[in-house]
Coordinates of C-alpha atoms in Angstrom, one line a residue:
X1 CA 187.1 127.1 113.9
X2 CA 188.1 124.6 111.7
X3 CA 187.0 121.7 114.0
X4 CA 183.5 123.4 114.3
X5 CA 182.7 123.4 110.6
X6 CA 183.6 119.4 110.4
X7 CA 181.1 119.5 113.5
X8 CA 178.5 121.5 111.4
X9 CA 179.6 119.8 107.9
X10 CA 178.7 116.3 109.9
X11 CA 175.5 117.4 111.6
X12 CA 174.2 119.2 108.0
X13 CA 175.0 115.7 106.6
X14 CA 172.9 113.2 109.2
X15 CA 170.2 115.7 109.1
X16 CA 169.8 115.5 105.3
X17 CA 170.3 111.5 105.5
X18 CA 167.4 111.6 108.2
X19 CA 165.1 113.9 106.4
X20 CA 165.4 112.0 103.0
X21 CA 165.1 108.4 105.0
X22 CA 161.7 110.0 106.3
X23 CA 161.0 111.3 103.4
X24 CA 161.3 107.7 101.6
X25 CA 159.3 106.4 104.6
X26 CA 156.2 108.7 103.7
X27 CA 157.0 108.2 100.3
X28 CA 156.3 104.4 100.6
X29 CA 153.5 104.4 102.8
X30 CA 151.8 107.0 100.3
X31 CA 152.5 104.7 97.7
X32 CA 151.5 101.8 99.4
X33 CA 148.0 103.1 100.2
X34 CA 147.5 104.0 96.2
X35 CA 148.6 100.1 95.6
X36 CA 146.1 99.1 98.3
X37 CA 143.0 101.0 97.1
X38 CA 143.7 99.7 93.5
X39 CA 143.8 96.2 94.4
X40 CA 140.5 97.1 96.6
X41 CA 139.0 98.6 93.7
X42 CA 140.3 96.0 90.6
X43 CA 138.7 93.2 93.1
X44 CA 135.5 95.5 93.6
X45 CA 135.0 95.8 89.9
X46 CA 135.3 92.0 89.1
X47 CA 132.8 91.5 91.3
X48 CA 130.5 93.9 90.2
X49 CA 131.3 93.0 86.5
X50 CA 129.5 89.7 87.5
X51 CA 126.1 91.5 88.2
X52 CA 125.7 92.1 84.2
X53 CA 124.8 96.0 85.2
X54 CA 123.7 97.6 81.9
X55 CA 124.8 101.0 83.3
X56 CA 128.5 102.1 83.1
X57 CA 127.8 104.8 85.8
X58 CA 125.7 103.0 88.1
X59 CA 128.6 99.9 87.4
X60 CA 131.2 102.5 88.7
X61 CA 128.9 103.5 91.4
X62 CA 128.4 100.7 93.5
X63 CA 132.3 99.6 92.7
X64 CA 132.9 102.5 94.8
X65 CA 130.6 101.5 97.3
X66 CA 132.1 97.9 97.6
X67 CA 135.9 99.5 97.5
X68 CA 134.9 101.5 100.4
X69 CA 133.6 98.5 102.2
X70 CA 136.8 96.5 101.7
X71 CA 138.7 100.1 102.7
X72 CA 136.7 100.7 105.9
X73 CA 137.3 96.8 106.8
X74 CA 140.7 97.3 106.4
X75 CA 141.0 100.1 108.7
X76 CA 139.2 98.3 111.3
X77 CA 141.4 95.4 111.5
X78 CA 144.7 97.7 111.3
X79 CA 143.3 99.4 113.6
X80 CA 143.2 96.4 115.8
X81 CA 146.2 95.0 115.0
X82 CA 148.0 98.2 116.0
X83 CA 146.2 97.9 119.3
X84 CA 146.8 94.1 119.9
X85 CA 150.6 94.9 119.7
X86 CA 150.4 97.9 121.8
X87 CA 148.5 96.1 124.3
X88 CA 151.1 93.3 124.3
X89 CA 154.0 95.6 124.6
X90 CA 152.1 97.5 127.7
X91 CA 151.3 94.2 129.7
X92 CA 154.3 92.5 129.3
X93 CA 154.1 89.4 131.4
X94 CA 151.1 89.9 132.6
X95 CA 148.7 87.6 131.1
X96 CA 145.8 88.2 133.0
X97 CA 145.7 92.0 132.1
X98 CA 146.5 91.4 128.4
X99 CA 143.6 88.8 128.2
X100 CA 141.5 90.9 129.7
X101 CA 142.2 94.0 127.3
X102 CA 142.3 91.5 124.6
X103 CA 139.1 90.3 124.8
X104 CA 137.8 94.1 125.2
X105 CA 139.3 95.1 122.2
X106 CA 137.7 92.1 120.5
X107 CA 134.5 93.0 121.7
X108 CA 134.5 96.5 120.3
X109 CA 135.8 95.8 116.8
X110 CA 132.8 93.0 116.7
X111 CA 130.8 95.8 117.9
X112 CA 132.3 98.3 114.5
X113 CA 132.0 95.3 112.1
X114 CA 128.0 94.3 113.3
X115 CA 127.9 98.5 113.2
X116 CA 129.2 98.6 109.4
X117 CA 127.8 95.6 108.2
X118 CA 124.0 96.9 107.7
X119 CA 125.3 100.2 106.5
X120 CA 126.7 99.1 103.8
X121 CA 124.1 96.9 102.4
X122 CA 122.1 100.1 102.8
X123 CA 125.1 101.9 100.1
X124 CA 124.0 98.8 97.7
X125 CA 120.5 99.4 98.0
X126 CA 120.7 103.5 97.6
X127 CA 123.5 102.3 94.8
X128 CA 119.9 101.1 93.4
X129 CA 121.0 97.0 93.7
X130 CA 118.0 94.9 93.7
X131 CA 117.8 92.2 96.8
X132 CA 119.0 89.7 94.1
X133 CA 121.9 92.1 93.0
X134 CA 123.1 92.6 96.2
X135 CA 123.2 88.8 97.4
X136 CA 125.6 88.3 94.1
X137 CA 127.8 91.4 95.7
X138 CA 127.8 88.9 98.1
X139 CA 128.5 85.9 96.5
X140 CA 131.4 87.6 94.8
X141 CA 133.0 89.1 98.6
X142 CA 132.7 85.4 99.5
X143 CA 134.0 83.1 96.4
X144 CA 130.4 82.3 95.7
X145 CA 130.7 79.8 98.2
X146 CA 126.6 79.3 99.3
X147 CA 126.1 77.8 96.0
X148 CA 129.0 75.7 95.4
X149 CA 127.9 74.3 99.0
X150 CA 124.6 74.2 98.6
X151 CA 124.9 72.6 95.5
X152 CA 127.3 69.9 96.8
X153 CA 124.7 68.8 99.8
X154 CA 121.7 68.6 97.1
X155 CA 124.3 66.3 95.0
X156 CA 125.3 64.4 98.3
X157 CA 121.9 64.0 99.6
X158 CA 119.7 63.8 96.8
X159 CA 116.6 62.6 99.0
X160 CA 116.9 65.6 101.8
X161 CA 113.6 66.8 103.1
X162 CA 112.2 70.2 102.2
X163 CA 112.5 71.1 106.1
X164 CA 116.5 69.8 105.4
X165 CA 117.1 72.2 102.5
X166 CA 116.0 75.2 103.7
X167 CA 117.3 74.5 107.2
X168 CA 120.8 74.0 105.4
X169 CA 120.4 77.2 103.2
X170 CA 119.6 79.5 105.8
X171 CA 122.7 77.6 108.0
X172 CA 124.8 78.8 104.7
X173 CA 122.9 82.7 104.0
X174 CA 124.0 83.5 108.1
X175 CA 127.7 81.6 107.6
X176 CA 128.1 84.7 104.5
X177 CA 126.8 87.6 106.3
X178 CA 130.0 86.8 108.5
X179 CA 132.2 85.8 106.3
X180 CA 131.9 88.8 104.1
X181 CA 133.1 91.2 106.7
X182 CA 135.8 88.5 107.8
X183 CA 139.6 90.3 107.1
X184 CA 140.9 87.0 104.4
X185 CA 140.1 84.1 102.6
X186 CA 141.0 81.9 105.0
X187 CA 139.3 83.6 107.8
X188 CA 136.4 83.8 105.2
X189 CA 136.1 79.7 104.5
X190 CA 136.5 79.3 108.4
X191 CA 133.1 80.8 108.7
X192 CA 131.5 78.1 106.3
X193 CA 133.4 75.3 107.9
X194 CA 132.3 76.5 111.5
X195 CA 128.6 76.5 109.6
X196 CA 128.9 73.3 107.6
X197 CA 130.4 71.4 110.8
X198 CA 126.6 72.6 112.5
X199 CA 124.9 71.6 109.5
X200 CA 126.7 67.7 109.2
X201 CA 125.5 67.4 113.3
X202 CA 122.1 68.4 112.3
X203 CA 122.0 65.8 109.4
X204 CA 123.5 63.1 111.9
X205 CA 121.5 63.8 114.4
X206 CA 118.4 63.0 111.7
X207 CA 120.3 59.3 111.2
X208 CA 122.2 60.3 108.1
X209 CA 125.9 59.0 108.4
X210 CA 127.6 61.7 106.5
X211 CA 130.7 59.7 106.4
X212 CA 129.5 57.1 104.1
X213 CA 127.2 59.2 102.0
X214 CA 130.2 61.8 101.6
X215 CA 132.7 58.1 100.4
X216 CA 129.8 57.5 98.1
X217 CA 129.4 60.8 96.2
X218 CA 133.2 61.4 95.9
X219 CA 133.0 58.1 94.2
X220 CA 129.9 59.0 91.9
X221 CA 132.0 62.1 90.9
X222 CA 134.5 60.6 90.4
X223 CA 133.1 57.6 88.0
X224 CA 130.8 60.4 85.9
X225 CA 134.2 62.5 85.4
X226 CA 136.0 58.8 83.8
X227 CA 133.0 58.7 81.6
X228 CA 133.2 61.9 80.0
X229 CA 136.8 61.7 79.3
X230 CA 136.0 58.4 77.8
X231 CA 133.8 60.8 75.5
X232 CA 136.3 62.9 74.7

């Protein structure tokens, strides 16, 4: 008898120590998720805070919306990443299969990004963004890095064509559709390298040699930034 209570005092004790680890398990992913969407939501509202909205509400509104967008994102790429490993774990040593299902699963969270992607420019729009307001949503999901680009090829190559310019900004416009759905920073400025890489073969290819006009503006820069601490 006595021996069966130290059974039943034992069991009562691992069951309680298993409860409260789950317990501290759901406890951190619940907390975990409320950190997540407030990060999503701070970095939403900066971005918004650039568009100089003169309504609070509609401000708060289309926060929401871009939240959401970095939420659903989010869940895509967990998504896939949960797959990726389970995949990996299921095909073992087989690399032909796992490449196979790979690439599949690749294919299909493209296919839910392109899916996403025009629905939630449409939230902007219904959010009551103008087309201008909506491109600096943009900007701000992609370190505003069109202009700074743009900006630095018109300063590199001040006698472009008109043809040039426009090529290079549409080049630039398609490079942040993608990166504003890409899953990080670095994954978003891989985008604008893949793009600016096209756009430097395009200029070659039209006789400009990129590497010497690129020496010759870093040194420009560099000469009008010793004159105005001369200034100072």
């Amino acid at each position: 008898m006595m021996m069966r209570k130290v059974i039943y005092g034992l069991l009562a004790v691992v069951l309680l120590s298993v409860t409260n680890a789950v317990a501290q398990d759901n406890t951190s992913a619940a907390e975990k998720e409320i950190a997540y969407r407030k990060v999503v939501f701070d970095r939403a509202a900066k971005i918004v805070k650039g568009i100089n909205l003169p309504d609070s509400a509609r401000a708060l509104e289309v926060t929401k919306v871009v939240a959401k967008q970095y939420q659903d994102l989010n869940d895509i790429y967990t998504l896939r990443d949960n797959r990726k490993a389970a995949i990996k774990a299921e095909t073992g040593d087989n690399k032909e299969a796992a490449a196979a299902q790979l690439k599949k699963l690749d294919e299909e969270t493209t296919a839910k990004i392109d899916k996403l992607h025009p629905q939630y420019l449409t939230r902007l729009k219904k959010a009551g963004l103008t087309p201008e307001q909506i491109n600096q949503v943009k900007d701000g999901m992609t370190y505003n890095v069109l202009n700074v680009t743009t900006t630095a090829y018109n300063s590199m190559l001040p006698n472009l064509t008109n043809e040039q310019r426009t090529q290079i900004t549409a080049w630039l416009i398609e490079a942040r559709e993608h990166a504003m759905d890409a899953e990080s920073s670095e994954k978003k400025h891989a985008w604008f390298g893949k793009y600016k890489g096209r756009i430097n073969n395009y200029l070659s290819a039209a006789g400009i040699d990129m590497k010497k006009e690129e020496a010759a503006w870093l040194a420009r820069v560099k000469e009008e930034k010793n004159k105005q601490q001369l200034n100072k």
